[in-house]
Amino acid sequence: MAHSSAAAARRRRATGPAPSLTGPASDVHPVLRRATAPPAALDLLAQARAGLEEAAVLETPNERYATAHLAALRTAAAVLAARGRPETTPRRRARIRSAWEVLPEIAPELTEWSALFASGAARRARAEAGIQGAAGQRDADDLIRDVEMFLRIVERMLVVQPVLPQPRQDTAGDTGAAGGGPGGDGPGRGGAPGGGLPDAG
């Protein structure tokens, strides 16, 4: 009996204490894994990222502004593709609404971003029309920075999500074989943390 108790104690020391979901924050180590965003949303995020990279190297402020704003629009469309719900009434279905109007209903946490980009829609239209001075250099630079941050937030929302490790299940037979610790199969299912994740931080 003493021998088995000592062996169990050694196994517990080797694997470390089980994380407590109700204890101090230091006991819990979230990891990132892929969420289940639909392919359409992932494709829109990829297009948004490519558009933002293009905007950064374009020469004229009008082109940079319009391209960056389009990247923001595609990012919003990714949220709608992942979370959107069909309109329930004929009147609402018949009325065309912009993505910036619908986004706060689908993702209230993005309301301020929606208002920011909605306010730039008219400037983008002028820039796309080639109107001289529609967007200045600073306008384009500021928008590119804003879209970069917006895109990262949405990527974190849709593509990666924090997952808390599950508490280890000690059994009378073999505590070391019970899954669910930080090194067990809990966080590992659904995608290994790290490699292949987009830069969402």
Coordinates of N, CA and C in Angstrom, one line a residue:
M1 N 0.8 -1.2 0.0 CA 0.0 0.0 0.0 C 0.9 1.3 0.0
A2 N 1.9 1.2 0.9 CA 2.8 2.4 0.9 C 3.5 2.6 -0.4
H3 N 3.9 1.5 -1.0 CA 4.6 1.6 -2.3 C 3.7 2.2 -3.4
S4 N 2.4 1.8 -3.5 CA 1.5 2.4 -4.4 C 1.2 3.9 -4.1
S5 N 1.1 4.3 -2.9 CA 0.9 5.7 -2.5 C 2.1 6.5 -2.9
A6 N 3.3 6.0 -2.7 CA 4.5 6.7 -3.1 C 4.6 6.9 -4.6
A7 N 4.2 5.9 -5.3 CA 4.3 5.9 -6.8 C 3.3 7.0 -7.3
A8 N 2.1 7.0 -6.7 CA 1.1 8.0 -7.1 C 1.6 9.4 -6.8
A9 N 2.3 9.6 -5.7 CA 2.8 10.9 -5.3 C 3.8 11.4 -6.3
R10 N 4.7 10.4 -6.7 CA 5.7 10.7 -7.7 C 5.1 11.2 -9.1
R11 N 4.0 10.4 -9.5 CA 3.4 10.8 -10.7 C 2.8 12.2 -10.6
R12 N 2.2 12.5 -9.5 CA 1.6 13.8 -9.3 C 2.6 14.9 -9.4
R13 N 3.8 14.7 -8.8 CA 4.9 15.7 -8.8 C 5.4 15.8 -10.2
A14 N 5.4 14.7 -11.0 CA 5.9 14.8 -12.4 C 5.0 15.6 -13.3
T15 N 3.7 15.4 -13.1 CA 2.8 16.1 -14.0 C 2.4 17.5 -13.5
G16 N 2.7 17.8 -12.3 CA 2.3 19.1 -11.7 C 0.9 19.1 -11.2
P17 N 0.6 20.2 -10.5 CA -0.8 20.2 -9.9 C -1.8 20.4 -11.0
A18 N -3.0 19.8 -10.7 CA -4.1 20.0 -11.7 C -4.6 21.5 -11.7
P19 N -4.8 22.1 -12.9 CA -5.3 23.5 -12.9 C -6.6 23.6 -12.3
S20 N -6.8 24.6 -11.5 CA -8.1 24.9 -10.9 C -8.9 25.9 -11.7
L21 N -10.1 25.6 -12.1 CA -11.0 26.5 -12.8 C -11.6 27.6 -11.9
T22 N -11.5 27.4 -10.6 CA -12.1 28.4 -9.7 C -11.0 29.0 -8.8
G23 N -9.7 28.6 -9.0 CA -8.6 29.1 -8.2 C -8.0 30.3 -8.8
P24 N -6.8 30.7 -8.3 CA -6.1 31.9 -8.9 C -5.9 31.8 -10.4
A25 N -5.8 32.9 -11.0 CA -5.6 32.9 -12.5 C -4.3 32.2 -12.8
S26 N -3.3 32.2 -11.9 CA -2.0 31.6 -12.2 C -2.1 30.1 -12.4
D27 N -3.2 29.5 -11.9 CA -3.4 28.1 -12.0 C -3.9 27.7 -13.3
V28 N -4.4 28.6 -14.1 CA -5.0 28.3 -15.4 C -4.2 28.9 -16.5
H29 N -3.9 28.1 -17.5 CA -3.1 28.5 -18.6 C -3.8 28.3 -19.9
P30 N -4.5 29.4 -20.4 CA -5.3 29.2 -21.6 C -4.3 29.0 -22.8
V31 N -4.8 28.2 -23.7 CA -4.0 28.1 -25.0 C -5.0 28.5 -26.1
L32 N -4.4 28.7 -27.3 CA -5.2 29.1 -28.4 C -5.3 27.9 -29.4
R33 N -6.5 27.7 -29.9 CA -6.8 26.7 -30.9 C -7.7 27.3 -31.9
R34 N -7.8 26.6 -33.1 CA -8.6 27.0 -34.1 C -10.1 26.9 -33.8
A35 N -10.9 27.9 -34.1 CA -12.3 27.8 -33.9 C -12.9 27.2 -35.2
T36 N -14.2 27.2 -35.2 CA -14.9 26.5 -36.3 C -15.6 27.6 -37.2
A37 N -14.8 28.5 -37.7 CA -15.3 29.5 -38.6 C -15.6 28.9 -40.0
P38 N -16.7 29.2 -40.6 CA -17.0 28.6 -41.9 C -16.0 29.0 -43.0
P39 N -15.9 28.2 -44.0 CA -14.9 28.5 -45.1 C -15.1 29.9 -45.7
A40 N -16.3 30.3 -45.9 CA -16.6 31.6 -46.5 C -16.0 32.7 -45.7
A41 N -16.1 32.6 -44.3 CA -15.6 33.7 -43.5 C -14.0 33.6 -43.5
L42 N -13.4 32.5 -43.5 CA -12.0 32.4 -43.6 C -11.5 32.9 -44.9
D43 N -12.2 32.7 -46.0 CA -11.8 33.2 -47.3 C -11.9 34.7 -47.3
L44 N -12.9 35.3 -46.7 CA -13.0 36.8 -46.7 C -11.9 37.4 -45.8
L45 N -11.5 36.7 -44.7 CA -10.4 37.2 -43.9 C -9.1 37.2 -44.7
A46 N -8.9 36.1 -45.5 CA -7.7 36.0 -46.3 C -7.7 37.2 -47.4
Q47 N -8.8 37.4 -48.0 CA -8.9 38.5 -48.9 C -8.7 39.9 -48.3
A48 N -9.2 40.0 -47.0 CA -9.0 41.3 -46.3 C -7.5 41.5 -46.0
R49 N -6.8 40.4 -45.6 CA -5.4 40.5 -45.3 C -4.6 40.8 -46.5
A50 N -4.9 40.2 -47.6 CA -4.2 40.5 -48.9 C -4.5 42.0 -49.3
G51 N -5.7 42.4 -49.2 CA -6.0 43.8 -49.5 C -5.3 44.8 -48.7
L52 N -5.2 44.5 -47.4 CA -4.4 45.4 -46.5 C -3.0 45.5 -46.9
E53 N -2.4 44.3 -47.2 CA -1.0 44.3 -47.6 C -0.8 45.1 -48.9
E54 N -1.8 45.0 -49.8 CA -1.7 45.8 -51.1 C -1.8 47.3 -50.8
A55 N -2.7 47.7 -49.9 CA -2.9 49.1 -49.6 C -1.6 49.7 -49.0
A56 N -0.8 48.9 -48.3 CA 0.4 49.4 -47.7 C 1.4 49.8 -48.7
V57 N 1.4 49.2 -49.9 CA 2.4 49.4 -50.9 C 2.0 50.3 -52.1
L58 N 0.7 50.6 -52.1 CA 0.2 51.5 -53.2 C 0.8 52.9 -53.0
E59 N 0.8 53.7 -54.1 CA 1.5 55.0 -54.0 C 0.5 56.1 -53.7
T60 N -0.6 56.2 -54.4 CA -1.5 57.4 -54.2 C -2.4 57.2 -53.0
P61 N -2.6 58.3 -52.2 CA -3.4 58.2 -51.0 C -4.9 57.7 -51.3
N62 N -5.4 58.2 -52.5 CA -6.8 57.7 -52.8 C -6.8 56.2 -53.0
E63 N -5.8 55.6 -53.6 CA -5.8 54.2 -53.8 C -5.6 53.4 -52.5
R64 N -4.7 54.0 -51.7 CA -4.4 53.3 -50.4 C -5.6 53.3 -49.5
Y65 N -6.3 54.5 -49.5 CA -7.5 54.6 -48.6 C -8.6 53.7 -49.1
A66 N -8.9 53.7 -50.4 CA -10.0 52.9 -50.9 C -9.7 51.4 -50.7
T67 N -8.5 51.0 -50.9 CA -8.1 49.6 -50.8 C -8.2 49.1 -49.3
A68 N -7.7 50.0 -48.4 CA -7.8 49.6 -47.0 C -9.2 49.6 -46.5
H69 N -10.0 50.5 -47.0 CA -11.4 50.5 -46.6 C -12.2 49.2 -47.1
L70 N -11.8 48.8 -48.3 CA -12.4 47.6 -48.8 C -12.0 46.4 -47.9
A71 N -10.7 46.4 -47.5 CA -10.3 45.3 -46.6 C -11.1 45.3 -45.3
A72 N -11.4 46.5 -44.8 CA -12.2 46.6 -43.6 C -13.6 46.0 -43.9
L73 N -14.2 46.3 -45.0 CA -15.5 45.8 -45.4 C -15.5 44.3 -45.5
R74 N -14.4 43.7 -46.1 CA -14.4 42.3 -46.2 C -14.2 41.6 -44.8
T75 N -13.5 42.3 -43.9 CA -13.4 41.8 -42.5 C -14.8 41.8 -41.9
A76 N -15.6 42.8 -42.0 CA -16.9 42.9 -41.5 C -17.8 41.8 -42.1
A77 N -17.6 41.6 -43.4 CA -18.4 40.5 -44.1 C -18.0 39.1 -43.6
A78 N -16.8 38.9 -43.1 CA -16.4 37.7 -42.5 C -17.2 37.4 -41.3
V79 N -17.4 38.5 -40.5 CA -18.2 38.3 -39.2 C -19.6 38.0 -39.6
L80 N -20.2 38.6 -40.6 CA -21.5 38.4 -41.0 C -21.7 36.9 -41.5
A81 N -20.7 36.5 -42.2 CA -20.7 35.1 -42.8 C -20.7 34.1 -41.7
A82 N -19.9 34.4 -40.6 CA -19.8 33.5 -39.5 C -21.0 33.5 -38.5
R83 N -21.5 34.7 -38.3 CA -22.5 34.9 -37.3 C -23.9 35.3 -37.8
G84 N -23.9 35.7 -39.0 CA -25.2 36.3 -39.5 C -26.4 35.4 -39.5
R85 N -27.5 36.1 -39.3 CA -28.8 35.4 -39.3 C -29.7 36.0 -40.4
P86 N -30.4 35.2 -41.1 CA -31.3 35.7 -42.2 C -32.4 36.6 -41.6
E87 N -32.7 37.6 -42.4 CA -33.8 38.5 -42.0 C -35.1 37.8 -41.9
T88 N -35.8 38.1 -40.8 CA -37.0 37.4 -40.5 C -38.3 38.0 -41.1
T89 N -38.3 39.2 -41.5 CA -39.5 39.9 -41.9 C -39.3 40.3 -43.4
P90 N -40.4 40.3 -44.2 CA -40.3 40.7 -45.6 C -39.8 42.1 -45.7
R91 N -40.3 43.0 -44.8 CA -39.9 44.4 -44.9 C -38.4 44.6 -44.7
R92 N -37.8 43.8 -43.7 CA -36.3 43.9 -43.5 C -35.6 43.3 -44.6
R93 N -36.1 42.2 -45.2 CA -35.4 41.5 -46.3 C -35.4 42.4 -47.5
A94 N -36.4 43.2 -47.7 CA -36.5 44.1 -48.9 C -35.6 45.3 -48.8
R95 N -35.3 45.7 -47.6 CA -34.5 46.9 -47.4 C -33.0 46.5 -47.4
I96 N -32.2 47.2 -48.3 CA -30.8 46.9 -48.4 C -30.1 47.7 -47.3
R97 N -29.3 47.0 -46.5 CA -28.6 47.6 -45.4 C -27.1 47.4 -45.6
S98 N -26.3 48.3 -45.2 CA -24.9 48.2 -45.3 C -24.4 47.2 -44.3
A99 N -23.2 46.7 -44.5 CA -22.6 45.8 -43.5 C -22.3 46.5 -42.2
W100 N -22.0 47.8 -42.3 CA -21.7 48.6 -41.1 C -23.0 48.8 -40.3
E101 N -24.2 48.8 -40.9 CA -25.4 48.9 -40.2 C -25.8 47.6 -39.5
V102 N -25.5 46.5 -40.2 CA -25.9 45.1 -39.6 C -24.9 44.6 -38.6
L103 N -23.6 45.0 -38.8 CA -22.5 44.4 -37.9 C -22.8 44.6 -36.4
P104 N -23.2 45.8 -35.9 CA -23.5 45.9 -34.5 C -24.6 45.0 -34.0
E105 N -25.5 44.6 -34.8 CA -26.6 43.7 -34.4 C -26.0 42.3 -34.2
I106 N -25.1 41.9 -35.1 CA -24.5 40.6 -35.0 C -23.4 40.5 -34.0
A107 N -22.6 41.5 -33.9 CA -21.4 41.5 -33.0 C -21.4 42.9 -32.3
P108 N -22.1 43.1 -31.2 CA -22.2 44.4 -30.5 C -20.8 44.9 -30.0
E109 N -19.9 43.9 -29.8 CA -18.6 44.4 -29.3 C -17.8 45.1 -30.4
L110 N -18.3 45.1 -31.7 CA -17.7 45.8 -32.8 C -18.4 47.1 -33.2
T111 N -19.3 47.5 -32.3 CA -20.1 48.7 -32.7 C -19.3 49.9 -33.0
E112 N -18.3 50.2 -32.2 CA -17.5 51.4 -32.4 C -16.6 51.3 -33.7
W113 N -16.2 50.1 -34.0 CA -15.4 49.9 -35.2 C -16.4 50.1 -36.4
S114 N -17.6 49.6 -36.3 CA -18.6 49.8 -37.4 C -18.8 51.3 -37.6
A115 N -19.0 52.0 -36.6 CA -19.2 53.5 -36.7 C -18.0 54.2 -37.4
L116 N -16.8 53.7 -37.0 CA -15.6 54.4 -37.5 C -15.6 54.1 -39.0
F117 N -15.8 52.9 -39.5 CA -15.6 52.6 -40.9 C -16.8 53.1 -41.7
A118 N -18.0 53.2 -41.1 CA -19.1 53.7 -41.8 C -18.9 55.2 -42.1
S119 N -18.2 55.9 -41.2 CA -18.0 57.3 -41.4 C -17.0 57.6 -42.5
G120 N -16.2 56.5 -42.9 CA -15.3 56.7 -44.0 C -15.8 56.2 -45.3
A121 N -17.1 55.7 -45.4 CA -17.6 55.1 -46.6 C -17.7 56.2 -47.7
A122 N -18.1 57.4 -47.4 CA -18.3 58.4 -48.4 C -16.9 58.8 -48.9
R123 N -15.9 58.9 -48.1 CA -14.6 59.3 -48.5 C -14.0 58.2 -49.4
R124 N -14.3 56.9 -49.1 CA -13.9 55.8 -50.0 C -14.5 56.0 -51.3
A125 N -15.8 56.3 -51.4 CA -16.5 56.4 -52.7 C -15.8 57.5 -53.5
R126 N -15.5 58.6 -52.9 CA -14.8 59.7 -53.6 C -13.4 59.3 -54.1
A127 N -12.7 58.6 -53.2 CA -11.4 58.1 -53.6 C -11.5 57.1 -54.7
E128 N -12.4 56.2 -54.7 CA -12.6 55.3 -55.8 C -12.9 56.0 -57.1
A129 N -13.7 57.1 -57.0 CA -14.0 57.8 -58.2 C -12.9 58.7 -58.7
G130 N -11.8 58.7 -58.0 CA -10.6 59.4 -58.5 C -10.7 60.9 -58.2
I131 N -11.5 61.3 -57.3 CA -11.6 62.8 -57.0 C -10.3 63.2 -56.4
Q132 N -9.7 64.3 -56.9 CA -8.4 64.8 -56.4 C -8.6 65.2 -54.9
G133 N -7.7 64.7 -54.1 CA -7.7 65.1 -52.7 C -8.8 64.5 -51.8
A134 N -9.4 63.4 -52.4 CA -10.5 62.8 -51.6 C -9.9 62.2 -50.3
A135 N -8.7 61.7 -50.3 CA -8.0 61.2 -49.1 C -6.6 61.7 -49.1
G136 N -6.1 62.2 -48.0 CA -4.8 62.6 -47.9 C -3.9 61.4 -47.4
Q137 N -2.6 61.7 -47.4 CA -1.6 60.7 -47.0 C -1.9 60.3 -45.6
R138 N -2.1 61.2 -44.7 CA -2.4 60.9 -43.3 C -3.7 60.1 -43.1
D139 N -4.7 60.5 -43.9 CA -6.0 59.7 -43.9 C -5.7 58.2 -44.2
A140 N -5.0 58.0 -45.3 CA -4.7 56.6 -45.7 C -3.9 55.9 -44.6
D141 N -2.8 56.6 -44.1 CA -2.0 55.9 -43.1 C -2.8 55.5 -41.8
D142 N -3.7 56.5 -41.4 CA -4.5 56.2 -40.2 C -5.5 55.1 -40.4
L143 N -6.1 55.0 -41.6 CA -7.0 54.0 -41.9 C -6.3 52.6 -42.0
I144 N -5.2 52.6 -42.6 CA -4.5 51.3 -42.7 C -4.2 50.7 -41.3
R145 N -3.8 51.6 -40.4 CA -3.5 51.2 -39.0 C -4.8 50.7 -38.3
D146 N -5.9 51.4 -38.5 CA -7.2 51.0 -37.9 C -7.6 49.7 -38.5
V147 N -7.5 49.5 -39.8 CA -8.0 48.3 -40.4 C -7.1 47.1 -39.9
E148 N -5.8 47.3 -39.8 CA -4.9 46.3 -39.2 C -5.4 45.8 -37.9
M149 N -5.7 46.7 -37.0 CA -6.2 46.4 -35.7 C -7.5 45.7 -35.7
F150 N -8.4 46.2 -36.5 CA -9.8 45.6 -36.7 C -9.7 44.2 -37.2
L151 N -8.8 44.0 -38.2 CA -8.7 42.6 -38.7 C -8.1 41.7 -37.7
R152 N -7.2 42.1 -36.9 CA -6.6 41.2 -35.9 C -7.7 40.8 -34.8
I153 N -8.5 41.8 -34.4 CA -9.5 41.5 -33.5 C -10.5 40.5 -34.0
V154 N -10.9 40.7 -35.3 CA -11.9 39.7 -35.9 C -11.2 38.4 -36.1
E155 N -10.0 38.3 -36.5 CA -9.3 37.0 -36.6 C -9.3 36.3 -35.3
R156 N -9.1 37.0 -34.2 CA -9.1 36.4 -32.9 C -10.5 35.9 -32.5
M157 N -11.5 36.7 -32.9 CA -12.9 36.3 -32.7 C -13.3 35.0 -33.4
L158 N -12.9 34.9 -34.7 CA -13.4 33.9 -35.6 C -12.4 32.7 -35.8
V159 N -11.1 32.9 -35.7 CA -10.2 31.9 -36.1 C -9.6 31.2 -34.9
V160 N -9.2 32.0 -33.9 CA -8.6 31.4 -32.7 C -9.4 31.7 -31.5
Q161 N -9.4 30.9 -30.5 CA -10.2 31.1 -29.3 C -9.4 30.5 -28.1
P162 N -9.5 31.2 -26.9 CA -8.9 30.7 -25.7 C -9.6 29.4 -25.2
V163 N -8.9 28.4 -24.9 CA -9.4 27.2 -24.4 C -8.8 26.9 -23.1
L164 N -9.5 26.7 -22.0 CA -9.0 26.4 -20.7 C -8.7 24.9 -20.6
P165 N -7.5 24.5 -20.1 CA -7.3 23.1 -19.9 C -8.2 22.5 -18.9
Q166 N -8.6 21.3 -19.1 CA -9.6 20.6 -18.2 C -8.8 20.1 -17.0
P167 N -9.5 20.0 -15.8 CA -8.8 19.5 -14.6 C -8.5 18.0 -14.8
R168 N -7.4 17.6 -14.2 CA -7.0 16.2 -14.4 C -7.9 15.3 -13.6
Q169 N -8.3 14.2 -14.1 CA -9.1 13.2 -13.4 C -8.3 12.2 -12.7
D170 N -8.1 12.2 -11.4 CA -7.3 11.2 -10.7 C -8.2 10.0 -10.5
T171 N -7.7 8.8 -10.8 CA -8.4 7.6 -10.6 C -7.6 6.7 -9.7
A172 N -8.2 5.7 -9.1 CA -7.5 4.8 -8.2 C -6.5 4.0 -9.0
G173 N -6.7 3.8 -10.3 CA -5.9 2.9 -11.0 C -4.6 3.6 -11.5
D174 N -4.7 4.6 -12.3 CA -3.5 5.2 -12.9 C -3.8 6.7 -13.1
T175 N -3.3 7.5 -12.2 CA -3.5 8.9 -12.4 C -2.7 9.5 -13.6
G176 N -1.6 8.9 -13.9 CA -0.8 9.5 -15.0 C -1.5 9.3 -16.4
A177 N -2.4 8.3 -16.5 CA -3.0 8.0 -17.8 C -4.3 8.8 -18.0
A178 N -4.8 9.4 -17.0 CA -6.0 10.2 -17.1 C -5.8 11.4 -17.9
G179 N -6.5 11.6 -19.0 CA -6.3 12.7 -19.9 C -6.9 14.0 -19.3
G180 N -6.5 15.1 -19.8 CA -7.1 16.4 -19.4 C -6.2 17.4 -18.8
G181 N -5.0 17.0 -18.4 CA -4.0 17.9 -17.9 C -3.5 18.8 -19.0
P182 N -2.6 19.8 -18.7 CA -2.1 20.6 -19.7 C -1.4 19.9 -20.8
G183 N -0.8 18.7 -20.5 CA -0.1 18.0 -21.6 C -1.0 16.9 -22.1
G184 N -2.2 16.8 -21.7 CA -3.1 15.7 -22.1 C -3.8 16.0 -23.4
D185 N -4.9 15.3 -23.6 CA -5.6 15.5 -24.9 C -6.7 16.5 -24.9
G186 N -6.9 17.2 -23.8 CA -7.9 18.2 -23.7 C -7.7 19.3 -24.7
P187 N -6.7 20.2 -24.5 CA -6.5 21.3 -25.4 C -6.1 20.8 -26.8
G188 N -5.5 19.7 -26.9 CA -4.9 19.2 -28.1 C -5.9 18.9 -29.2
R189 N -7.1 18.4 -28.7 CA -8.1 18.1 -29.7 C -8.6 19.4 -30.4
G190 N -8.8 19.4 -31.7 CA -9.3 20.6 -32.4 C -8.2 21.5 -32.9
G191 N -6.9 21.0 -32.8 CA -5.9 21.8 -33.4 C -4.8 22.1 -32.4
A192 N -3.5 21.8 -32.8 CA -2.4 22.0 -31.9 C -2.2 23.5 -31.8
P193 N -1.9 23.9 -30.6 CA -1.6 25.4 -30.4 C -0.3 25.7 -31.1
G194 N -0.3 27.0 -31.6 CA 1.0 27.5 -32.2 C 0.9 27.4 -33.7
G195 N 1.7 26.5 -34.3 CA 1.9 26.5 -35.7 C 0.7 26.7 -36.6
G196 N 0.8 27.5 -37.6 CA -0.3 27.7 -38.6 C -1.3 28.7 -38.2
L197 N -1.3 29.2 -36.9 CA -2.3 30.2 -36.6 C -1.9 31.5 -37.1
P198 N -2.9 32.3 -37.5 CA -2.6 33.7 -37.9 C -2.1 34.6 -36.8
D199 N -1.4 35.6 -37.2 CA -0.9 36.6 -36.2 C -2.1 37.3 -35.7
A200 N -2.6 36.9 -34.5 CA -3.8 37.6 -34.0 C -3.6 38.3 -32.7
G201 N -2.3 38.4 -32.4 CA -2.0 39.1 -31.1 C -1.7 40.5 -31.3

